[in-house]
CSV table of N, CA and C in Angstrom, one decimal:
chain,number,residue,atom,x,y,z
Y,27,UNK,N,0.8,-1.2,0.0
Y,27,UNK,CA,0.0,0.0,0.0
Y,27,UNK,C,0.9,1.2,0.0
Y,28,UNK,N,0.7,2.2,-0.9
Y,28,UNK,CA,1.1,3.4,-1.0
Y,28,UNK,C,1.1,4.2,0.5
Y,29,UNK,N,2.3,4.9,0.7
Y,29,UNK,CA,2.2,5.7,1.9
Y,29,UNK,C,2.0,7.5,1.5
Y,30,UNK,N,1.2,7.9,1.7
Y,30,UNK,CA,1.0,9.1,1.3
Y,30,UNK,C,1.5,10.3,2.4
Y,31,UNK,N,2.0,11.4,2.1
Y,31,UNK,CA,2.4,12.2,3.3
Y,31,UNK,C,1.4,12.9,3.9
Y,32,UNK,N,1.5,13.4,5.0
Y,32,UNK,CA,0.6,14.1,6.0
Y,32,UNK,C,0.5,15.6,5.5
Y,33,UNK,N,-0.2,16.3,6.1
Y,33,UNK,CA,-0.3,17.9,5.6
Y,33,UNK,C,1.0,18.4,6.2
Y,34,UNK,N,1.4,18.2,7.1
Y,34,UNK,CA,2.6,18.7,8.0
Y,34,UNK,C,3.8,18.4,7.0
Y,35,UNK,N,4.0,17.2,6.5
Y,35,UNK,CA,5.0,16.9,5.6
Y,35,UNK,C,5.0,17.6,4.2
Y,36,UNK,N,3.7,17.7,3.8
Y,36,UNK,CA,3.7,18.5,2.4
Y,36,UNK,C,4.1,19.9,2.7
Y,37,UNK,N,3.5,20.5,3.9
Y,37,UNK,CA,3.8,22.1,3.8
Y,37,UNK,C,5.1,22.2,4.7
Y,38,UNK,N,5.8,21.4,5.2
Y,38,UNK,CA,7.1,21.7,6.1
Y,38,UNK,C,8.2,22.6,5.5
Y,39,UNK,N,8.4,22.1,4.1
Y,39,UNK,CA,9.5,23.0,3.4
Y,39,UNK,C,8.6,23.4,2.0
Y,40,UNK,N,8.7,24.7,1.8
Y,40,UNK,CA,8.1,25.3,0.6
Y,40,UNK,C,8.9,24.8,-0.6
Y,41,UNK,N,8.2,24.7,-1.6
Y,41,UNK,CA,8.6,24.1,-2.9
Y,41,UNK,C,8.8,25.5,-3.9
Y,42,UNK,N,9.8,25.7,-4.5
Y,42,UNK,CA,9.6,26.7,-5.4
Y,42,UNK,C,9.8,26.4,-7.0
Y,43,UNK,N,9.2,26.9,-7.9
Y,43,UNK,CA,9.1,26.6,-9.3
Y,43,UNK,C,9.8,27.7,-10.2
Y,44,UNK,N,10.2,27.3,-11.2
Y,44,UNK,CA,10.8,28.6,-12.3
Y,44,UNK,C,9.7,29.2,-12.8
Y,45,UNK,N,10.2,30.5,-13.1
Y,45,UNK,CA,8.8,31.5,-13.5
Y,45,UNK,C,8.1,31.0,-14.8
Y,46,UNK,N,8.7,30.0,-15.6
Y,46,UNK,CA,8.2,29.5,-16.9
Y,46,UNK,C,7.1,28.3,-16.4
Y,47,UNK,N,7.4,27.7,-15.6
Y,47,UNK,CA,6.4,26.8,-15.1
Y,47,UNK,C,5.3,27.3,-14.5
Y,48,UNK,N,5.4,28.3,-13.6
Y,48,UNK,CA,4.4,29.2,-13.1
Y,48,UNK,C,3.5,29.9,-14.2
Y,49,UNK,N,4.2,30.3,-15.1
Y,49,UNK,CA,3.3,31.0,-16.2
Y,49,UNK,C,2.6,30.2,-17.0
Y,50,UNK,N,3.1,29.1,-17.5
Y,50,UNK,CA,2.4,28.1,-18.2
Y,50,UNK,C,1.3,27.8,-17.5
Y,51,UNK,N,1.1,27.5,-16.0
Y,51,UNK,CA,-0.1,27.2,-15.4
Y,51,UNK,C,-1.1,28.2,-15.4
Y,52,UNK,N,-0.5,29.5,-14.9
Y,52,UNK,CA,-1.4,30.5,-14.7
Y,52,UNK,C,-2.0,31.1,-16.2
Y,53,UNK,N,-1.2,31.1,-17.4
Y,53,UNK,CA,-1.9,31.3,-18.6
Y,53,UNK,C,-2.9,30.3,-19.1
Y,54,UNK,N,-2.5,28.9,-18.7
Y,54,UNK,CA,-3.5,27.9,-19.0
Y,54,UNK,C,-4.8,28.1,-18.1
Y,55,UNK,N,-4.6,28.6,-17.0
Y,55,UNK,CA,-5.9,28.6,-16.0
Y,55,UNK,C,-6.7,29.8,-16.7
Y,56,UNK,N,-6.1,30.8,-17.1
Y,56,UNK,CA,-7.0,32.0,-17.5
Y,56,UNK,C,-7.6,32.0,-18.9
Y,57,UNK,N,-7.0,30.9,-19.7
Y,57,UNK,CA,-7.7,30.7,-21.2
Y,57,UNK,C,-8.1,29.4,-21.1
Y,58,UNK,N,-7.5,28.2,-21.2
Y,58,UNK,CA,-7.8,26.8,-21.5
Y,58,UNK,C,-9.0,26.5,-20.3
Y,59,UNK,N,-8.4,26.6,-19.2
Y,59,UNK,CA,-9.3,26.1,-18.1
Y,59,UNK,C,-10.5,26.9,-17.9
Y,60,UNK,N,-10.6,28.2,-18.0
Y,60,UNK,CA,-11.6,29.2,-18.0
Y,60,UNK,C,-12.6,28.7,-19.1
Y,61,UNK,N,-12.2,28.4,-20.2
Y,61,UNK,CA,-13.1,28.1,-21.3
Y,61,UNK,C,-13.7,26.7,-21.0
Y,62,UNK,N,-12.8,25.7,-20.6
Y,62,UNK,CA,-13.4,24.4,-20.5
Y,62,UNK,C,-14.5,24.3,-19.3
Y,63,UNK,N,-14.3,25.0,-18.1
Y,63,UNK,CA,-15.2,25.1,-17.1
Y,63,UNK,C,-16.8,25.4,-17.6
Y,64,UNK,N,-16.7,26.3,-18.7
Y,64,UNK,CA,-17.9,26.6,-19.4
Y,64,UNK,C,-18.8,25.3,-19.9
Y,65,UNK,N,-18.2,24.3,-20.0
Y,65,UNK,CA,-18.7,23.1,-20.7
Y,65,UNK,C,-18.9,22.2,-19.3
Y,66,UNK,N,-19.9,22.3,-18.7
Y,66,UNK,CA,-20.0,21.7,-17.4
Y,66,UNK,C,-20.6,20.2,-17.6
Y,67,UNK,N,-21.3,20.1,-18.8
Y,67,UNK,CA,-22.1,19.0,-19.2
Y,67,UNK,C,-21.1,17.9,-19.9
Y,68,UNK,N,-20.1,18.6,-20.3
Y,68,UNK,CA,-19.1,18.0,-21.3
Y,68,UNK,C,-17.9,17.6,-20.9
Y,69,UNK,N,-17.5,16.7,-19.8
Y,69,UNK,CA,-16.2,16.4,-19.2
Y,69,UNK,C,-15.0,16.2,-20.2
Y,70,UNK,N,-15.5,15.9,-21.2
Y,70,UNK,CA,-14.2,15.6,-22.3
Y,70,UNK,C,-13.7,16.9,-22.6
Y,71,UNK,N,-14.3,18.1,-22.5
Y,71,UNK,CA,-13.6,19.4,-23.0
Y,71,UNK,C,-12.6,19.8,-21.5
Y,72,UNK,N,-13.1,19.3,-20.3
Y,72,UNK,CA,-12.2,19.3,-19.3
Y,72,UNK,C,-10.9,18.4,-19.3
Y,73,UNK,N,-11.2,17.3,-19.8
Y,73,UNK,CA,-10.0,16.5,-20.2
Y,73,UNK,C,-9.1,17.1,-21.1
Y,74,UNK,N,-9.5,17.4,-22.2
Y,74,UNK,CA,-8.8,18.1,-23.3
Y,74,UNK,C,-8.0,19.2,-22.7
Y,75,UNK,N,-8.6,20.1,-21.9
Y,75,UNK,CA,-7.8,21.3,-21.2
Y,75,UNK,C,-6.6,20.7,-20.3
Y,76,UNK,N,-6.8,19.7,-19.5
Y,76,UNK,CA,-5.9,19.1,-18.5
Y,76,UNK,C,-4.9,18.7,-19.3
Y,77,UNK,N,-5.2,17.8,-20.4
Y,77,UNK,CA,-4.1,17.1,-21.1
Y,77,UNK,C,-3.4,18.4,-21.8
Y,78,UNK,N,-3.8,19.3,-22.3
Y,78,UNK,CA,-3.1,20.3,-22.9
Y,78,UNK,C,-2.0,21.1,-21.8
Y,79,UNK,N,-2.4,21.2,-20.5
Y,79,UNK,CA,-1.6,21.7,-19.5
Y,79,UNK,C,-0.4,20.6,-19.2
Y,80,UNK,N,-0.7,19.5,-19.1
Y,80,UNK,CA,0.2,18.5,-18.8
Y,80,UNK,C,1.2,18.5,-20.0
Y,81,UNK,N,0.6,18.4,-21.3
Y,81,UNK,CA,1.6,18.3,-22.4
Y,81,UNK,C,2.5,19.7,-22.4
Y,82,UNK,N,2.1,20.8,-22.3
Y,82,UNK,CA,2.8,22.0,-22.0
Y,82,UNK,C,3.9,22.0,-21.0
Y,83,UNK,N,3.3,21.4,-19.9
Y,83,UNK,CA,4.5,21.3,-18.8
Y,83,UNK,C,5.5,20.3,-19.3
Y,84,UNK,N,5.1,19.3,-19.7
Y,84,UNK,CA,5.8,18.3,-20.1
Y,84,UNK,C,7.1,18.5,-21.1
Y,85,UNK,N,6.5,19.4,-22.1
Y,85,UNK,CA,7.4,19.9,-23.1
Y,85,UNK,C,8.7,20.7,-22.5
Y,86,UNK,N,8.1,21.8,-21.5
Y,86,UNK,CA,8.9,22.5,-20.7
Y,86,UNK,C,10.2,22.0,-20.0
Y,87,UNK,N,9.8,20.6,-19.7
Y,87,UNK,CA,10.7,19.8,-18.9
Y,87,UNK,C,11.4,18.8,-19.9
Y,88,UNK,N,11.2,18.9,-21.2
Y,88,UNK,CA,12.1,18.2,-22.2
Y,88,UNK,C,11.3,16.6,-22.3
Y,89,UNK,N,10.2,16.6,-21.9
Y,89,UNK,CA,9.4,15.3,-22.2
Y,89,UNK,C,8.6,15.4,-23.3
Y,90,UNK,N,9.1,14.6,-24.5
Y,90,UNK,CA,8.4,14.8,-25.8
Y,90,UNK,C,7.5,13.8,-26.0
Y,91,UNK,N,7.4,12.6,-25.1
Y,91,UNK,CA,6.5,11.4,-25.6
Y,91,UNK,C,5.3,11.2,-24.5
Y,92,UNK,N,5.1,12.2,-23.9
Y,92,UNK,CA,4.0,12.0,-22.7
Y,92,UNK,C,2.6,11.5,-23.5
Y,93,UNK,N,2.1,10.7,-22.8
Y,93,UNK,CA,0.6,10.2,-23.4
Y,93,UNK,C,-0.1,10.4,-22.3
Y,94,UNK,N,-1.4,11.1,-22.4
Y,94,UNK,CA,-2.5,11.3,-21.4
Y,94,UNK,C,-3.6,10.6,-22.0
Y,95,UNK,N,-4.4,9.9,-21.1
Y,95,UNK,CA,-5.8,9.3,-21.7
Y,95,UNK,C,-6.8,9.2,-20.5
Y,96,UNK,N,-7.9,9.5,-21.0
Y,96,UNK,CA,-9.0,9.5,-19.9
Y,96,UNK,C,-9.8,8.3,-19.9
Y,97,UNK,N,-10.0,7.8,-18.7
Y,97,UNK,CA,-10.5,6.4,-18.5
Y,97,UNK,C,-11.6,6.7,-17.6
Y,98,UNK,N,-12.8,7.2,-17.9
Y,98,UNK,CA,-13.7,7.6,-16.9
Y,98,UNK,C,-14.2,6.6,-16.2
Y,99,UNK,N,-14.2,5.2,-16.4
Y,99,UNK,CA,-14.7,4.3,-15.7
Y,99,UNK,C,-13.6,3.8,-14.6
Y,100,UNK,N,-12.3,4.0,-14.7
Y,100,UNK,CA,-11.3,3.6,-13.8
Y,100,UNK,C,-11.7,4.3,-12.3
Y,101,UNK,N,-11.2,3.6,-11.3
Y,101,UNK,CA,-11.6,4.0,-10.0
Y,101,UNK,C,-10.5,4.8,-9.5
Y,102,UNK,N,-9.3,4.8,-10.0
Y,102,UNK,CA,-8.1,5.6,-9.7
Y,102,UNK,C,-7.5,6.1,-10.8
Y,103,UNK,N,-6.6,7.2,-10.5
Y,103,UNK,CA,-5.6,7.7,-11.7
Y,103,UNK,C,-4.5,7.0,-11.4
Y,104,UNK,N,-3.7,6.7,-12.7
Y,104,UNK,CA,-2.4,6.1,-12.5
Y,104,UNK,C,-1.2,6.5,-13.6
Y,105,UNK,N,-0.2,6.2,-13.2
Y,105,UNK,CA,1.0,6.7,-14.2
Y,105,UNK,C,1.9,5.5,-14.3
Y,106,UNK,N,2.3,5.5,-15.6
Y,106,UNK,CA,3.4,4.3,-16.0
Y,106,UNK,C,4.7,5.5,-16.3
Y,107,UNK,N,5.7,5.5,-15.3
Y,107,UNK,CA,6.9,6.3,-15.4
Y,107,UNK,C,7.6,5.6,-16.5
Y,108,UNK,N,7.7,4.4,-16.7
Y,108,UNK,CA,8.5,3.9,-18.0
Y,108,UNK,C,8.2,4.5,-19.2
Y,109,UNK,N,6.7,4.4,-19.3
Y,109,UNK,CA,6.1,4.7,-20.7
Y,109,UNK,C,5.7,6.1,-20.8
Y,110,UNK,N,5.9,7.0,-19.7
Y,110,UNK,CA,5.5,8.4,-19.7
Y,110,UNK,C,3.9,8.5,-20.2
Y,111,UNK,N,3.3,7.6,-19.5
Y,111,UNK,CA,1.6,7.5,-19.5
Y,111,UNK,C,1.2,7.8,-18.3
Y,112,UNK,N,0.0,8.9,-18.4
Y,112,UNK,CA,-0.8,9.0,-17.5
Y,112,UNK,C,-2.3,8.8,-17.8
Y,113,UNK,N,-2.8,8.2,-16.9
Y,113,UNK,CA,-4.4,7.7,-17.0
Y,113,UNK,C,-5.2,8.4,-16.0
Y,114,UNK,N,-6.2,9.4,-16.4
Y,114,UNK,CA,-6.8,10.0,-15.4
Y,114,UNK,C,-8.5,9.4,-15.5
Y,115,UNK,N,-9.0,9.6,-14.3
Y,115,UNK,CA,-10.4,9.1,-14.2
Y,115,UNK,C,-11.3,10.1,-14.4
Y,116,UNK,N,-12.7,9.7,-13.9
Y,116,UNK,CA,-13.7,10.5,-14.2
Y,116,UNK,C,-13.8,11.9,-13.6
Y,117,UNK,N,-13.1,12.2,-12.5
Y,117,UNK,CA,-13.0,13.4,-11.4
Y,117,UNK,C,-12.2,14.4,-12.2
Y,118,UNK,N,-11.3,14.2,-12.9
Y,118,UNK,CA,-10.4,15.3,-13.7
Y,118,UNK,C,-9.9,16.2,-12.8
Y,119,UNK,N,-9.3,16.0,-11.8
Y,119,UNK,CA,-8.8,16.7,-10.7
Y,119,UNK,C,-7.3,17.4,-11.2
Y,120,UNK,N,-7.2,18.8,-11.0
Y,120,UNK,CA,-5.9,19.3,-11.6
Y,120,UNK,C,-4.9,18.9,-10.8
Y,121,UNK,N,-4.9,18.9,-9.3
Y,121,UNK,CA,-3.9,18.4,-8.5
Y,121,UNK,C,-3.5,17.0,-9.0
Y,122,UNK,N,-4.4,16.2,-9.2
Y,122,UNK,CA,-4.3,14.7,-9.6
Y,122,UNK,C,-3.4,14.7,-10.8
Y,123,UNK,N,-3.9,15.3,-11.7
Y,123,UNK,CA,-3.0,15.3,-12.9
Y,123,UNK,C,-1.6,15.9,-12.8
Y,124,UNK,N,-1.3,17.0,-12.1
Y,124,UNK,CA,0.0,17.4,-11.7
Y,124,UNK,C,0.7,16.4,-10.9
Y,125,UNK,N,0.0,15.7,-9.9
Y,125,UNK,CA,0.6,14.8,-9.2
Y,125,UNK,C,1.1,13.7,-10.2
Y,126,UNK,N,0.3,13.1,-10.9
Y,126,UNK,CA,0.8,12.0,-11.7
Y,126,UNK,C,1.9,12.4,-12.6
Y,127,UNK,N,1.9,13.9,-13.2
Y,127,UNK,CA,3.2,14.3,-13.9
Y,127,UNK,C,4.3,14.3,-13.0
Y,128,UNK,N,4.3,14.8,-11.8
Y,128,UNK,CA,5.4,14.8,-11.0
Y,128,UNK,C,6.0,13.4,-10.8
Y,129,UNK,N,5.3,12.4,-10.9
Y,129,UNK,CA,6.0,11.0,-10.8
Y,129,UNK,C,6.8,10.9,-12.0
Y,130,UNK,N,6.4,11.4,-13.2
Y,130,UNK,CA,7.1,11.2,-14.5
Y,130,UNK,C,8.4,12.1,-14.5
Y,131,UNK,N,8.2,13.4,-13.9
Y,131,UNK,CA,9.4,14.3,-13.8
Y,131,UNK,C,10.4,13.8,-12.8
Y,132,UNK,N,10.0,13.1,-11.8
Y,132,UNK,CA,10.9,12.7,-10.6
Y,132,UNK,C,11.2,11.2,-11.1
Y,133,UNK,N,10.8,10.6,-12.1
Y,133,UNK,CA,10.9,9.1,-12.5
Y,133,UNK,C,11.0,8.2,-11.3
Y,134,UNK,N,10.0,8.4,-10.5
Y,134,UNK,CA,9.8,7.5,-9.2
Y,134,UNK,C,8.4,7.6,-8.8
Y,135,UNK,N,8.2,6.6,-7.9
Y,135,UNK,CA,6.7,6.5,-7.4
Y,135,UNK,C,6.7,7.1,-6.0
Y,136,UNK,N,7.7,8.2,-5.7
Y,136,UNK,CA,7.8,9.0,-4.6
Y,136,UNK,C,6.5,9.5,-4.3
Y,137,UNK,N,5.6,9.2,-3.3
Y,137,UNK,CA,4.4,9.9,-3.1
Y,137,UNK,C,4.4,11.3,-2.4
Y,138,UNK,N,5.5,11.3,-1.6
Y,138,UNK,CA,5.9,12.5,-1.0
Y,138,UNK,C,6.2,13.5,-1.8
Y,139,UNK,N,7.2,13.3,-2.8
Y,139,UNK,CA,7.5,14.3,-3.8
Y,139,UNK,C,6.4,14.6,-4.7
Y,140,UNK,N,5.7,13.8,-5.2
Y,140,UNK,CA,4.4,14.0,-6.2
Y,140,UNK,C,3.5,14.9,-5.3
Y,141,UNK,N,3.2,14.5,-4.1
Y,141,UNK,CA,2.0,15.4,-3.5
Y,141,UNK,C,2.7,16.7,-3.3
Y,142,UNK,N,4.0,16.6,-2.8
Y,142,UNK,CA,4.5,18.0,-2.4
Y,142,UNK,C,4.5,19.1,-3.7
Y,143,UNK,N,4.9,18.5,-5.0
Y,143,UNK,CA,5.1,19.2,-6.2
Y,143,UNK,C,3.7,19.5,-6.7
Y,144,UNK,N,3.0,18.6,-6.6
Y,144,UNK,CA,1.4,19.1,-7.1
Y,144,UNK,C,0.6,20.0,-6.3
Y,145,UNK,N,0.7,19.8,-4.9
Y,145,UNK,CA,0.0,20.9,-4.0
Y,145,UNK,C,0.7,22.2,-4.1
Y,146,UNK,N,1.8,22.3,-3.9
Y,146,UNK,CA,2.8,23.5,-3.9
Y,146,UNK,C,2.4,24.3,-5.2
Y,147,UNK,N,2.7,23.5,-6.4
Y,147,UNK,CA,2.2,24.2,-7.7
Y,147,UNK,C,0.9,24.7,-7.7
Y,148,UNK,N,-0.1,24.0,-7.1
Y,148,UNK,CA,-1.5,24.4,-7.3
Y,148,UNK,C,-1.7,25.8,-6.3
Y,149,UNK,N,-1.1,25.6,-4.9
Y,149,UNK,CA,-1.1,26.6,-4.0
Y,149,UNK,C,-0.7,27.9,-4.7
Y,150,UNK,N,0.4,28.0,-5.7
Y,150,UNK,CA,1.0,29.2,-6.1
Y,150,UNK,C,0.3,29.6,-7.2
Y,151,UNK,N,-0.3,28.6,-8.1
Y,151,UNK,CA,-1.2,29.3,-9.3
Y,151,UNK,C,-2.5,29.4,-9.1
Y,152,UNK,N,-3.4,28.8,-8.2
Y,152,UNK,CA,-4.8,28.9,-7.9
Y,152,UNK,C,-4.9,29.2,-6.4
Y,153,UNK,N,-4.2,30.3,-5.9
Y,153,UNK,CA,-4.1,30.6,-4.5
Y,153,UNK,C,-5.5,30.9,-3.9
Y,154,UNK,N,-6.5,31.8,-4.8
Y,154,UNK,CA,-7.9,31.8,-4.3
Y,154,UNK,C,-8.6,30.6,-4.1
Y,155,UNK,N,-8.6,29.8,-5.1
Y,155,UNK,CA,-9.4,28.6,-5.0
Y,155,UNK,C,-8.9,27.5,-3.6
Y,156,UNK,N,-7.4,27.7,-3.6
Y,156,UNK,CA,-6.8,26.9,-2.6
Y,156,UNK,C,-7.3,27.3,-1.3
Y,157,UNK,N,-7.3,28.5,-1.0
Y,157,UNK,CA,-7.6,28.9,0.2
Y,157,UNK,C,-9.0,28.7,0.6
Y,158,UNK,N,-9.9,28.4,-0.3
Y,158,UNK,CA,-11.2,28.0,-0.2
Y,158,UNK,C,-11.5,26.8,0.5
Y,159,UNK,N,-10.4,25.9,0.3
Y,159,UNK,CA,-10.6,24.5,0.8
Y,159,UNK,C,-10.7,24.5,2.3
Y,160,UNK,N,-11.5,23.9,3.0
Y,160,UNK,CA,-11.4,23.9,4.4
Y,160,UNK,C,-10.3,23.6,4.9
Y,161,UNK,N,-9.7,24.0,6.3
Y,161,UNK,CA,-8.3,23.6,6.5
Y,161,UNK,C,-8.4,22.1,7.3
Y,162,UNK,N,-9.6,21.7,7.6
Y,162,UNK,CA,-9.8,20.3,8.0
Y,162,UNK,C,-10.2,19.3,7.2
Y,163,UNK,N,-10.2,19.7,5.7
Y,163,UNK,CA,-10.6,18.8,4.8
Y,163,UNK,C,-9.5,17.7,4.5
Y,164,UNK,N,-9.9,16.6,4.9
Y,164,UNK,CA,-9.0,15.4,4.9
Y,164,UNK,C,-8.5,15.0,3.5
Y,165,UNK,N,-9.2,15.1,2.5
Y,165,UNK,CA,-8.6,15.0,0.9
Y,165,UNK,C,-8.8,16.2,0.3
Y,166,UNK,N,-8.6,17.4,0.8
Y,166,UNK,CA,-8.6,18.5,0.1
Y,166,UNK,C,-9.9,18.8,-0.8
Y,167,UNK,N,-11.0,18.1,-0.4
Y,167,UNK,CA,-12.2,18.3,-1.2
Y,167,UNK,C,-12.9,19.7,-0.7
Y,168,UNK,N,-13.3,20.3,-1.8
Y,168,UNK,CA,-14.0,21.5,-1.5
Y,168,UNK,C,-15.3,21.2,-1.3
Y,169,UNK,N,-15.8,20.2,-2.0
Y,169,UNK,CA,-17.2,19.6,-1.8
Y,169,UNK,C,-17.3,18.3,-2.3
Y,170,UNK,N,-18.2,17.9,-2.5
Y,170,UNK,CA,-18.4,16.4,-3.0
Y,170,UNK,C,-18.2,16.4,-4.6
Y,171,UNK,N,-18.5,17.3,-5.1
Y,171,UNK,CA,-18.4,17.4,-6.7
Y,171,UNK,C,-17.2,17.7,-7.3
Y,172,UNK,N,-16.4,18.5,-6.5
Y,172,UNK,CA,-15.2,18.9,-7.0
Y,172,UNK,C,-14.0,18.6,-5.9
Y,173,UNK,N,-13.2,17.9,-6.5
Y,173,UNK,CA,-12.1,17.0,-5.7
Y,173,UNK,C,-11.0,17.7,-6.2
Y,174,UNK,N,-9.8,18.2,-5.0
Y,174,UNK,CA,-8.7,18.8,-5.3
Y,174,UNK,C,-7.3,17.8,-5.6
Y,175,UNK,N,-7.7,16.7,-5.1
Y,175,UNK,CA,-6.7,15.9,-5.0
Y,175,UNK,C,-6.5,14.8,-4.0
Y,176,UNK,N,-5.8,13.5,-4.0
Y,176,UNK,CA,-5.9,12.6,-3.1
Y,176,UNK,C,-5.0,12.7,-2.1
Y,177,UNK,N,-4.1,13.5,-2.0
Y,177,UNK,CA,-3.1,13.6,-1.0
Y,177,UNK,C,-3.6,14.1,0.4
Y,178,UNK,N,-3.2,13.1,1.3
Y,178,UNK,CA,-4.1,13.5,2.6
Y,178,UNK,C,-3.7,14.8,2.9
Y,179,UNK,N,-4.6,15.6,3.3
Y,179,UNK,CA,-4.4,17.1,3.7
Y,179,UNK,C,-5.1,17.7,4.8
């Protein structure tokens, strides 16, 4: 069974990101994500937007063969670091997608790194949304319909 870090472990040491990484996410948020959220009845649009974000970030980190697939019937999201392949389930969580990309960037199944990387990047690029998550939220869930990720928080 995988061991996910605690909130204290995630927040103990701040992570910093290069300006290009931050700008990629911020620009994506104001264009692609804003547009995709208009299509609330069409989750495929949200998937396409998240896929574009992951591809752009992967390109920035010199990963040219990233494969991203949407498997709505899957119970979990998963990653194959050997194949640079990310599979996302029906929830289409930004933090979860970033988490899976972190495994590929780090070339490992290190959950602490993936949780820290995805949550700190989200905190720095979605600060208002992140602050709206109740501090006692176990799985960083804002509400039942919108999940922010699965790292214990």
